[in-house]
Amino acid sequence: MKAIVITRLGGPEVLEVRDVPEPLLGPGQVLVRVQAGGLNFADIMTAHGGYPGTPKPPLVAGREFTGVEETTGRRVMGYTQWGAFGEKTAATPDLLWPVPSGWSAEAAVAFPVNYFTAYFAYWEAGFLEDGARGKRALIHAVAGGVGTAAVQIGKIIGAEMYGSSSSDEKLARVKELGLQHAINYKQRDYEEAIKEMTNGEGVDAAFEMLGGEHTAKSIRCLRDFGKVVQYGTATGRQPQLDLRALYAKAASVQGLWLTYLSSKRGLMQHAWKQLSQWIAEDKLHPVVGRVLTASQAAEGYQLLMTGKNFGKVVLKIS
Ligand SMILES: NC(=O)c1ccc[n+]([C@@H]2O[C@H](COP(=O)([O-])OP(=O)(O)OC[C@H]3O[C@@H](n4cnc5c(N)ncnc54)[C@H](OP(=O)(O)O)[C@@H]3O)[C@@H](O)[C@H]2O)c1
C-alpha cells in the first residue's frame, strides 16, 4: 500500500510517499481503509524525533484519520500515535468513533485531536462540572485547530472567551465562531490586554500551548484560584514556572496530554458522550483550513510550522 513515510529524522523534507507493507493488527485491533489524515503539531515533532514513545524511522506518519472499517463498512474517524497516513491503518476500537451523518471525510478528520483536547481543557479547568457561566478563559492560538474547537465548546457552555492570535484576519474569523474578546498579540501585550479587559481581575483558566515565558505570563493573567492548562510548547522553549506566583493567588498549572488521556477508556467514553450529543445538536463544526494531497504533505507540515494555517490542515490519503 502507499503511505506517507518519515524516512529519517528531520523537517518536512524527510516525508516521502512510499510503498510499504500493510499494517499488522495487534490484539483487538481492526483494519481501516483510510481516506483522509489530519495534520498535528505532534507530527512535526515526531518527524524531528522529539515525540515521546514513537519508534525510530522509517515510520508511517500520522495520528488521526477518517476512513472505512474493513470488516463492517462503517465510516469512522480515529486516533492513533503513528501509522494514520497510509492507505490502511491498524486501529484500536476504543479510539474509533462513527463519522457523524452529513460530515465529509475531510471535516471528520479535523475532529478527534482538536475536540477531545479542547474538551479536556475545559474539563481540567472545572468549566464542565461546576458550570462555565461567568467564567473567563484565555485561549492562546485561538485560530488554530484546538483553539477553534475551544471557541465552539466555550460558546455552548457559556464561557467568556479571550483569544490570542498574530493576525486580525484570523481573529475576525474566530469571532464569527463565537469568540467575544480578540487580542492581537503582535499589536498589544496580551497580559496587559487581559488586565484591562477584565478590570484587573484576570481569567479563571488559560489554555497554554506556547511554553517559555508564556507559561509565566499566563499565570499572571489568572485571577484567584485560576488554572493554567498547559498542553504544548509550540515555541520549543521549556515553560517558565515560578511556584511563588501560584501561591500568591492559590492558582495552579495542570498538564494535558491527549496521548495519555486517550488510554483512559472511561474518560474518553465520558467525553465522547458529551461531544456526540453536541454534534447531534449541530453545535460543533470542525474548521478545515487546507486540503492537500499526500504528495503535498511537506507543504502541509510547512504551513503548521510557519503558523499560516487557520483550522485543520487535511491530507487526502486515498
Ligand atoms: N497536549 C496535547 O494533547 C495536545 C493536543 C493537540 C495539540 N497540542 C499542542 O497544541 C498546540 C497547537 O496545536 P494546534 O493543532 O491547535 O495547532 P495549529 O492549529 O497549528 O495552531 C498553531 C498556532 O499557534 C500559534 N503560534 C504562536 N506562536 C507559535 C510558535 N512559536 N510556533 C508555532 N505556532 C505558534 C500560531 O497562531 P497565531 O499566529 O494565530 O498565533 C499557529 O497558527 C501545539 O503545540 C500542539 O503540539 C497538544
GROMACS .gro file of C-alpha atoms and ligand atoms in nm:
model
  366
    1MET     CA    1   0.000   0.000   0.000
    2LYS     CA    2   0.102   0.367  -0.036
    3ALA     CA    3   0.183   0.568   0.276
    4ILE     CA    4   0.345   0.894   0.383
    5VAL     CA    5   0.667   0.777   0.542
    6ILE     CA    6   0.904   0.959   0.777
    7THR     CA    7   1.216   0.829   0.607
    8ARG     CA    8   1.465   0.968   0.862
    9LEU     CA    9   1.464   1.229   1.137
   10GLY     CA   10   1.430   1.588   1.017
   11GLY     CA   11   1.195   1.852   0.879
   12PRO     CA   12   0.926   1.825   0.609
   13GLU     CA   13   1.191   1.717   0.354
   14VAL     CA   14   1.211   1.371   0.516
   15LEU     CA   15   0.849   1.288   0.416
   16GLU     CA   16   0.804   1.061   0.115
   17VAL     CA   17   0.510   0.873  -0.035
   18ARG     CA   18   0.636   0.513  -0.048
   19ASP     CA   19   0.509   0.158  -0.097
   20VAL     CA   20   0.501  -0.017   0.240
   21PRO     CA   21   0.358  -0.346   0.371
   22GLU     CA   22   0.002  -0.337   0.510
   23PRO     CA   23  -0.004  -0.289   0.888
   24LEU     CA   24  -0.012  -0.594   1.114
   25LEU     CA   25  -0.307  -0.593   1.353
   26GLY     CA   26  -0.233  -0.603   1.725
   27PRO     CA   27  -0.468  -0.782   1.967
   28GLY     CA   28  -0.822  -0.642   1.935
   29GLN     CA   29  -0.729  -0.403   1.655
   30VAL     CA   30  -0.929  -0.356   1.334
   31LEU     CA   31  -0.821  -0.254   0.986
   32VAL     CA   32  -0.943   0.080   0.849
   33ARG     CA   33  -0.915   0.189   0.485
   34VAL     CA   34  -0.800   0.548   0.528
   35GLN     CA   35  -0.948   0.834   0.324
   36ALA     CA   36  -0.802   1.142   0.494
   37GLY     CA   37  -0.545   1.231   0.758
   38GLY     CA   38  -0.534   1.534   0.988
   39LEU     CA   39  -0.204   1.713   1.050
   40ASN     CA   40  -0.095   1.793   1.403
   41PHE     CA   41   0.199   1.969   1.563
   42ALA     CA   42   0.286   1.631   1.711
   43ASP     CA   43   0.352   1.503   1.357
   44ILE     CA   44   0.621   1.767   1.315
   45MET     CA   45   0.774   1.673   1.648
   46THR     CA   46   0.760   1.304   1.552
   47ALA     CA   47   0.948   1.371   1.227
   48HIS     CA   48   1.209   1.563   1.425
   49GLY     CA   49   1.238   1.275   1.672
   50GLY     CA   50   1.103   1.480   1.959
   51TYR     CA   51   0.782   1.295   2.035
   52PRO     CA   52   0.792   1.059   2.333
   53GLY     CA   53   0.710   0.693   2.268
   54THR     CA   54   0.742   0.700   1.889
   55PRO     CA   55   0.958   0.436   1.713
   56LYS     CA   56   1.257   0.532   1.501
   57PRO     CA   57   1.210   0.593   1.125
   58PRO     CA   58   1.130   0.468   0.873
   59LEU     CA   59   0.779   0.504   1.008
   60VAL     CA   60   0.435   0.571   0.861
   61ALA     CA   61   0.335   0.920   0.981
   62GLY     CA   62   0.002   1.042   1.115
   63ARG     CA   63  -0.210   1.039   1.430
   64GLU     CA   64  -0.568   1.096   1.314
   65PHE     CA   65  -0.766   0.967   1.022
   66THR     CA   66  -1.105   0.905   0.870
   67GLY     CA   67  -1.192   0.603   0.665
   68VAL     CA   68  -1.398   0.288   0.638
   69GLU     CA   69  -1.373  -0.005   0.877
   70GLU     CA   70  -1.273  -0.301   0.658
   71THR     CA   71  -1.499  -0.565   0.818
   72THR     CA   72  -1.815  -0.359   0.883
   73GLY     CA   73  -1.806  -0.087   0.616
   74ARG     CA   74  -1.871   0.168   0.892
   75ARG     CA   75  -1.740   0.523   0.831
   76VAL     CA   76  -1.509   0.607   1.119
   77MET     CA   77  -1.280   0.878   1.249
   78GLY     CA   78  -0.992   0.765   1.466
   79TYR     CA   79  -0.689   0.848   1.676
   80THR     CA   80  -0.359   0.666   1.698
   81GLN     CA   81   0.006   0.751   1.773
   82TRP     CA   82   0.153   0.686   1.426
   83GLY     CA   83   0.058   0.499   1.107
   84ALA     CA   84  -0.254   0.703   1.018
   85PHE     CA   85  -0.123   0.835   0.684
   86GLY     CA   86  -0.128   0.504   0.497
   87GLU     CA   87  -0.397   0.358   0.271
   88LYS     CA   88  -0.472   0.123   0.561
   89THR     CA   89  -0.417   0.160   0.933
   90ALA     CA   90  -0.447  -0.068   1.237
   91ALA     CA   91  -0.700   0.096   1.468
   92THR     CA   92  -0.797   0.047   1.831
   93PRO     CA   93  -1.179   0.020   1.852
   94ASP     CA   94  -1.194   0.237   2.168
   95LEU     CA   95  -1.036   0.519   1.967
   96LEU     CA   96  -1.271   0.495   1.669
   97TRP     CA   97  -1.588   0.699   1.650
   98PRO     CA   98  -1.863   0.695   1.385
   99VAL     CA   99  -1.844   0.978   1.134
  100PRO     CA  100  -2.148   1.197   1.205
  101SER     CA  101  -2.404   1.191   0.926
  102GLY     CA  102  -2.354   1.470   0.677
  103TRP     CA  103  -1.985   1.513   0.761
  104SER     CA  104  -1.728   1.467   0.485
  105ALA     CA  105  -1.408   1.266   0.546
  106GLU     CA  106  -1.219   1.599   0.548
  107ALA     CA  107  -1.444   1.757   0.814
  108ALA     CA  108  -1.443   1.447   1.033
  109VAL     CA  109  -1.065   1.417   1.031
  110ALA     CA  110  -1.048   1.764   1.187
  111PHE     CA  111  -1.240   1.634   1.487
  112PRO     CA  112  -1.057   1.383   1.715
  113VAL     CA  113  -0.744   1.566   1.835
  114ASN     CA  114  -0.888   1.917   1.838
  115TYR     CA  115  -1.221   1.848   2.008
  116PHE     CA  116  -1.106   1.592   2.264
  117THR     CA  117  -0.816   1.821   2.359
  118ALA     CA  118  -1.039   2.129   2.385
  119TYR     CA  119  -1.299   1.931   2.581
  120PHE     CA  120  -1.038   1.807   2.830
  121ALA     CA  121  -0.902   2.161   2.869
  122TYR     CA  122  -1.244   2.281   2.990
  123TRP     CA  123  -1.283   1.967   3.198
  124GLU     CA  124  -0.949   2.017   3.372
  125ALA     CA  125  -1.033   2.385   3.424
  126GLY     CA  126  -1.354   2.285   3.605
  127PHE     CA  127  -1.576   2.459   3.349
  128LEU     CA  128  -1.781   2.146   3.274
  129GLU     CA  129  -1.877   2.014   3.615
  130ASP     CA  130  -1.902   2.342   3.802
  131GLY     CA  131  -2.061   2.531   3.512
  132ALA     CA  132  -1.898   2.791   3.291
  133ARG     CA  133  -2.140   3.083   3.316
  134GLY     CA  134  -1.946   3.394   3.407
  135LYS     CA  135  -1.614   3.211   3.389
  136ARG     CA  136  -1.336   3.351   3.174
  137ALA     CA  137  -1.094   3.153   2.958
  138LEU     CA  138  -0.785   3.285   2.780
  139ILE     CA  139  -0.729   3.071   2.469
  140HIS     CA  140  -0.386   3.104   2.306
  141ALA     CA  141  -0.355   3.027   1.932
  142VAL     CA  142  -0.730   3.074   1.919
  143ALA     CA  143  -0.736   3.042   1.539
  144GLY     CA  144  -0.558   2.705   1.546
  145GLY     CA  145  -0.717   2.361   1.541
  146VAL     CA  146  -0.757   2.326   1.918
  147GLY     CA  147  -0.831   2.698   1.953
  148THR     CA  148  -1.127   2.698   1.714
  149ALA     CA  149  -1.263   2.382   1.881
  150ALA     CA  150  -1.228   2.551   2.221
  151VAL     CA  151  -1.424   2.853   2.098
  152GLN     CA  152  -1.711   2.635   1.975
  153ILE     CA  153  -1.727   2.443   2.304
  154GLY     CA  154  -1.689   2.763   2.507
  155LYS     CA  155  -1.985   2.913   2.323
  156ILE     CA  156  -2.202   2.610   2.407
  157ILE     CA  157  -2.115   2.611   2.777
  158GLY     CA  158  -2.139   2.990   2.808
  159ALA     CA  159  -1.776   3.076   2.882
  160GLU     CA  160  -1.642   3.430   2.843
  161MET     CA  161  -1.355   3.379   2.600
  162TYR     CA  162  -1.043   3.585   2.533
  163GLY     CA  163  -0.843   3.460   2.236
  164SER     CA  164  -0.494   3.550   2.115
  165SER     CA  165  -0.359   3.535   1.762
  166SER     CA  166  -0.098   3.710   1.546
  167SER     CA  167  -0.350   3.820   1.284
  168ASP     CA  168  -0.659   4.044   1.274
  169GLU     CA  169  -0.788   3.845   0.980
  170LYS     CA  170  -0.772   3.516   1.173
  171LEU     CA  171  -0.929   3.683   1.477
  172ALA     CA  172  -1.219   3.815   1.269
  173ARG     CA  173  -1.292   3.460   1.153
  174VAL     CA  174  -1.280   3.321   1.507
  175LYS     CA  175  -1.518   3.594   1.624
  176GLU     CA  176  -1.769   3.452   1.378
  177LEU     CA  177  -1.741   3.123   1.569
  178GLY     CA  178  -1.831   3.294   1.896
  179LEU     CA  179  -1.511   3.442   2.040
  180GLN     CA  180  -1.610   3.753   2.238
  181HIS     CA  181  -1.271   3.917   2.306
  182ALA     CA  182  -0.994   3.914   2.045
  183ILE     CA  183  -0.633   4.002   2.125
  184ASN     CA  184  -0.376   4.053   1.850
  185TYR     CA  185  -0.053   3.987   2.041
  186LYS     CA  186   0.154   4.149   1.765
  187GLN     CA  187  -0.020   4.478   1.840
  188ARG     CA  188  -0.058   4.462   2.216
  189ASP     CA  189   0.077   4.265   2.508
  190TYR     CA  190  -0.186   4.002   2.594
  191GLU     CA  191  -0.112   4.021   2.967
  192GLU     CA  192  -0.193   4.393   2.967
  193ALA     CA  193  -0.495   4.336   2.745
  194ILE     CA  194  -0.637   4.074   2.985
  195LYS     CA  195  -0.582   4.304   3.281
  196GLU     CA  196  -0.764   4.585   3.107
  197MET     CA  197  -1.047   4.374   2.963
  198THR     CA  198  -1.122   4.205   3.297
  199ASN     CA  199  -1.096   4.520   3.514
  200GLY     CA  200  -0.775   4.388   3.666
  201GLU     CA  201  -0.938   4.061   3.782
  202GLY     CA  202  -0.789   3.812   3.537
  203VAL     CA  203  -0.923   3.488   3.390
  204ASP     CA  204  -1.030   3.161   3.553
  205ALA     CA  205  -0.836   2.949   3.305
  206ALA     CA  206  -0.564   2.992   3.044
  207PHE     CA  207  -0.522   2.727   2.773
  208GLU     CA  208  -0.147   2.749   2.715
  209MET     CA  209   0.044   2.570   2.439
  210LEU     CA  210   0.335   2.805   2.373
  211GLY     CA  211   0.575   2.739   2.662
  212GLY     CA  212   0.875   2.958   2.753
  213GLU     CA  213   0.780   3.292   2.908
  214HIS     CA  214   0.416   3.243   2.803
  215THR     CA  215   0.356   2.999   3.087
  216ALA     CA  216   0.468   3.260   3.340
  217LYS     CA  217   0.270   3.532   3.162
  218SER     CA  218  -0.040   3.313   3.151
  219ILE     CA  219  -0.012   3.252   3.526
  220ARG     CA  220  -0.004   3.629   3.572
  221CYS     CA  221  -0.326   3.652   3.366
  222LEU     CA  222  -0.511   3.432   3.618
  223ARG     CA  223  -0.749   3.550   3.883
  224ASP     CA  224  -0.758   3.394   4.233
  225PHE     CA  225  -0.786   3.012   4.221
  226GLY     CA  226  -0.731   3.020   3.845
  227LYS     CA  227  -0.564   2.743   3.645
  228VAL     CA  228  -0.324   2.727   3.352
  229VAL     CA  229  -0.393   2.417   3.144
  230GLN     CA  230  -0.055   2.350   2.977
  231TYR     CA  231  -0.092   2.136   2.667
  232GLY     CA  232   0.203   2.218   2.445
  233THR     CA  233   0.525   2.410   2.389
  234ALA     CA  234   0.492   2.543   2.033
  235THR     CA  235   0.779   2.789   2.091
  236GLY     CA  236   1.006   2.490   2.160
  237ARG     CA  237   1.105   2.651   2.489
  238GLN     CA  238   1.077   2.497   2.833
  239PRO     CA  239   0.779   2.651   3.021
  240GLN     CA  240   0.885   2.908   3.282
  241LEU     CA  241   0.719   2.831   3.610
  242ASP     CA  242   0.756   3.032   3.931
  243LEU     CA  243   0.572   2.844   4.204
  244ARG     CA  244   0.562   3.157   4.421
  245ALA     CA  245   0.340   3.319   4.158
  246LEU     CA  246   0.098   3.032   4.217
  247TYR     CA  247   0.100   3.067   4.597
  248ALA     CA  248   0.015   3.435   4.563
  249LYS     CA  249  -0.335   3.362   4.432
  250ALA     CA  250  -0.388   2.991   4.509
  251ALA     CA  251  -0.352   2.924   4.138
  252SER     CA  252  -0.241   2.601   3.968
  253VAL     CA  253  -0.094   2.459   3.650
  254GLN     CA  254  -0.220   2.128   3.514
  255GLY     CA  255  -0.079   1.931   3.223
  256LEU     CA  256  -0.294   1.792   2.942
  257TRP     CA  257  -0.166   1.526   2.704
  258LEU     CA  258  -0.418   1.351   2.482
  259THR     CA  259  -0.178   1.063   2.418
  260TYR     CA  260  -0.201   0.980   2.789
  261LEU     CA  261  -0.568   1.063   2.844
  262SER     CA  262  -0.669   0.853   2.540
  263SER     CA  263  -0.556   0.543   2.732
  264LYS     CA  264  -0.826   0.614   2.993
  265ARG     CA  265  -1.123   0.433   2.847
  266GLY     CA  266  -1.389   0.567   3.086
  267LEU     CA  267  -1.270   0.923   3.043
  268MET     CA  268  -1.278   0.902   2.663
  269GLN     CA  269  -1.627   0.749   2.669
  270HIS     CA  270  -1.748   1.022   2.900
  271ALA     CA  271  -1.604   1.290   2.670
  272TRP     CA  272  -1.749   1.129   2.357
  273LYS     CA  273  -2.095   1.105   2.519
  274GLN     CA  274  -2.099   1.483   2.559
  275LEU     CA  275  -1.924   1.566   2.231
  276SER     CA  276  -2.153   1.337   2.028
  277GLN     CA  277  -2.457   1.499   2.189
  278TRP     CA  278  -2.332   1.843   2.081
  279ILE     CA  279  -2.268   1.703   1.732
  280ALA     CA  280  -2.625   1.567   1.718
  281GLU     CA  281  -2.748   1.914   1.816
  282ASP     CA  282  -2.542   2.054   1.523
  283LYS     CA  283  -2.331   2.268   1.756
  284LEU     CA  284  -1.982   2.151   1.656
  285HIS     CA  285  -1.837   2.225   1.314
  286PRO     CA  286  -1.472   2.126   1.258
  287VAL     CA  287  -1.277   2.401   1.085
  288VAL     CA  288  -1.080   2.280   0.783
  289GLY     CA  289  -0.809   2.515   0.660
  290ARG     CA  290  -0.639   2.345   0.365
  291VAL     CA  291  -0.694   2.012   0.194
  292LEU     CA  292  -0.375   1.878   0.030
  293THR     CA  293  -0.279   1.556  -0.149
  294ALA     CA  294  -0.045   1.300   0.010
  295SER     CA  295   0.240   1.417  -0.212
  296GLN     CA  296   0.192   1.771  -0.073
  297ALA     CA  297   0.246   1.653   0.285
  298ALA     CA  298   0.567   1.855   0.321
  299GLU     CA  299   0.377   2.171   0.226
  300GLY     CA  300   0.122   2.091   0.497
  301TYR     CA  301   0.396   2.048   0.758
  302GLN     CA  302   0.539   2.386   0.647
  303LEU     CA  303   0.201   2.553   0.695
  304LEU     CA  304   0.189   2.433   1.056
  305MET     CA  305   0.550   2.526   1.124
  306THR     CA  306   0.501   2.880   0.999
  307GLY     CA  307   0.163   2.927   1.171
  308LYS     CA  308  -0.003   3.016   0.840
  309ASN     CA  309  -0.297   2.778   0.876
  310PHE     CA  310  -0.648   2.852   1.000
  311GLY     CA  311  -0.810   2.538   1.143
  312LYS     CA  312  -0.700   2.190   1.037
  313VAL     CA  313  -0.463   2.101   0.754
  314VAL     CA  314  -0.602   1.784   0.593
  315LEU     CA  315  -0.420   1.533   0.370
  316LYS     CA  316  -0.618   1.323   0.123
  317ILE     CA  317  -0.480   0.971   0.154
  318SER     CA  318  -0.700   0.774  -0.092
  319LIG     N1  319  -0.125   1.804   2.474
  319LIG     C1  320  -0.200   1.758   2.377
  319LIG     O1  321  -0.259   1.653   2.388
  319LIG     C2  322  -0.214   1.838   2.253
  319LIG     C3  323  -0.316   1.811   2.162
  319LIG     C4  324  -0.328   1.892   2.049
  319LIG     C5  325  -0.238   1.995   2.027
  319LIG     N2  326  -0.139   2.015   2.118
  319LIG     C6  327  -0.044   2.126   2.102
  319LIG     O2  328  -0.117   2.245   2.089
  319LIG     C7  329  -0.051   2.334   2.005
  319LIG     C8  330  -0.149   2.385   1.899
  319LIG     O3  331  -0.198   2.277   1.827
  319LIG     P1  332  -0.298   2.304   1.709
  319LIG     O4  333  -0.323   2.174   1.641
  319LIG     O5  334  -0.412   2.384   1.756
  319LIG     O6  335  -0.201   2.388   1.618
  319LIG     P2  336  -0.231   2.480   1.499
  319LIG     O7  337  -0.370   2.466   1.451
  319LIG     O8  338  -0.124   2.456   1.401
  319LIG     O9  339  -0.211   2.623   1.562
  319LIG     C9  340  -0.087   2.668   1.598
  319LIG    C10  341  -0.092   2.819   1.607
  319LIG    O10  342  -0.016   2.858   1.718
  319LIG    C11  343   0.023   2.993   1.702
  319LIG     N3  344   0.161   3.014   1.743
  319LIG    C12  345   0.201   3.109   1.827
  319LIG     N4  346   0.330   3.102   1.847
  319LIG    C13  347   0.377   3.000   1.775
  319LIG    C14  348   0.505   2.945   1.755
  319LIG     N5  349   0.613   2.994   1.816
  319LIG     N6  350   0.516   2.841   1.672
  319LIG    C15  351   0.408   2.789   1.610
  319LIG     N7  352   0.283   2.837   1.628
  319LIG    C16  353   0.268   2.942   1.708
  319LIG    C17  354   0.001   3.027   1.556
  319LIG    O11  355  -0.117   3.104   1.550
  319LIG     P3  356  -0.116   3.262   1.560
  319LIG    O12  357  -0.026   3.311   1.452
  319LIG    O13  358  -0.258   3.296   1.536
  319LIG    O14  359  -0.069   3.296   1.696
  319LIG    C18  360  -0.027   2.891   1.493
  319LIG    O15  361  -0.112   2.900   1.381
  319LIG    C19  362   0.071   2.262   1.954
  319LIG    O16  363   0.181   2.299   2.031
  319LIG    C20  364   0.039   2.116   1.979
  319LIG    O17  365   0.153   2.038   1.998
  319LIG    C21  366  -0.126   1.941   2.228
   0.00000   0.00000   0.00000
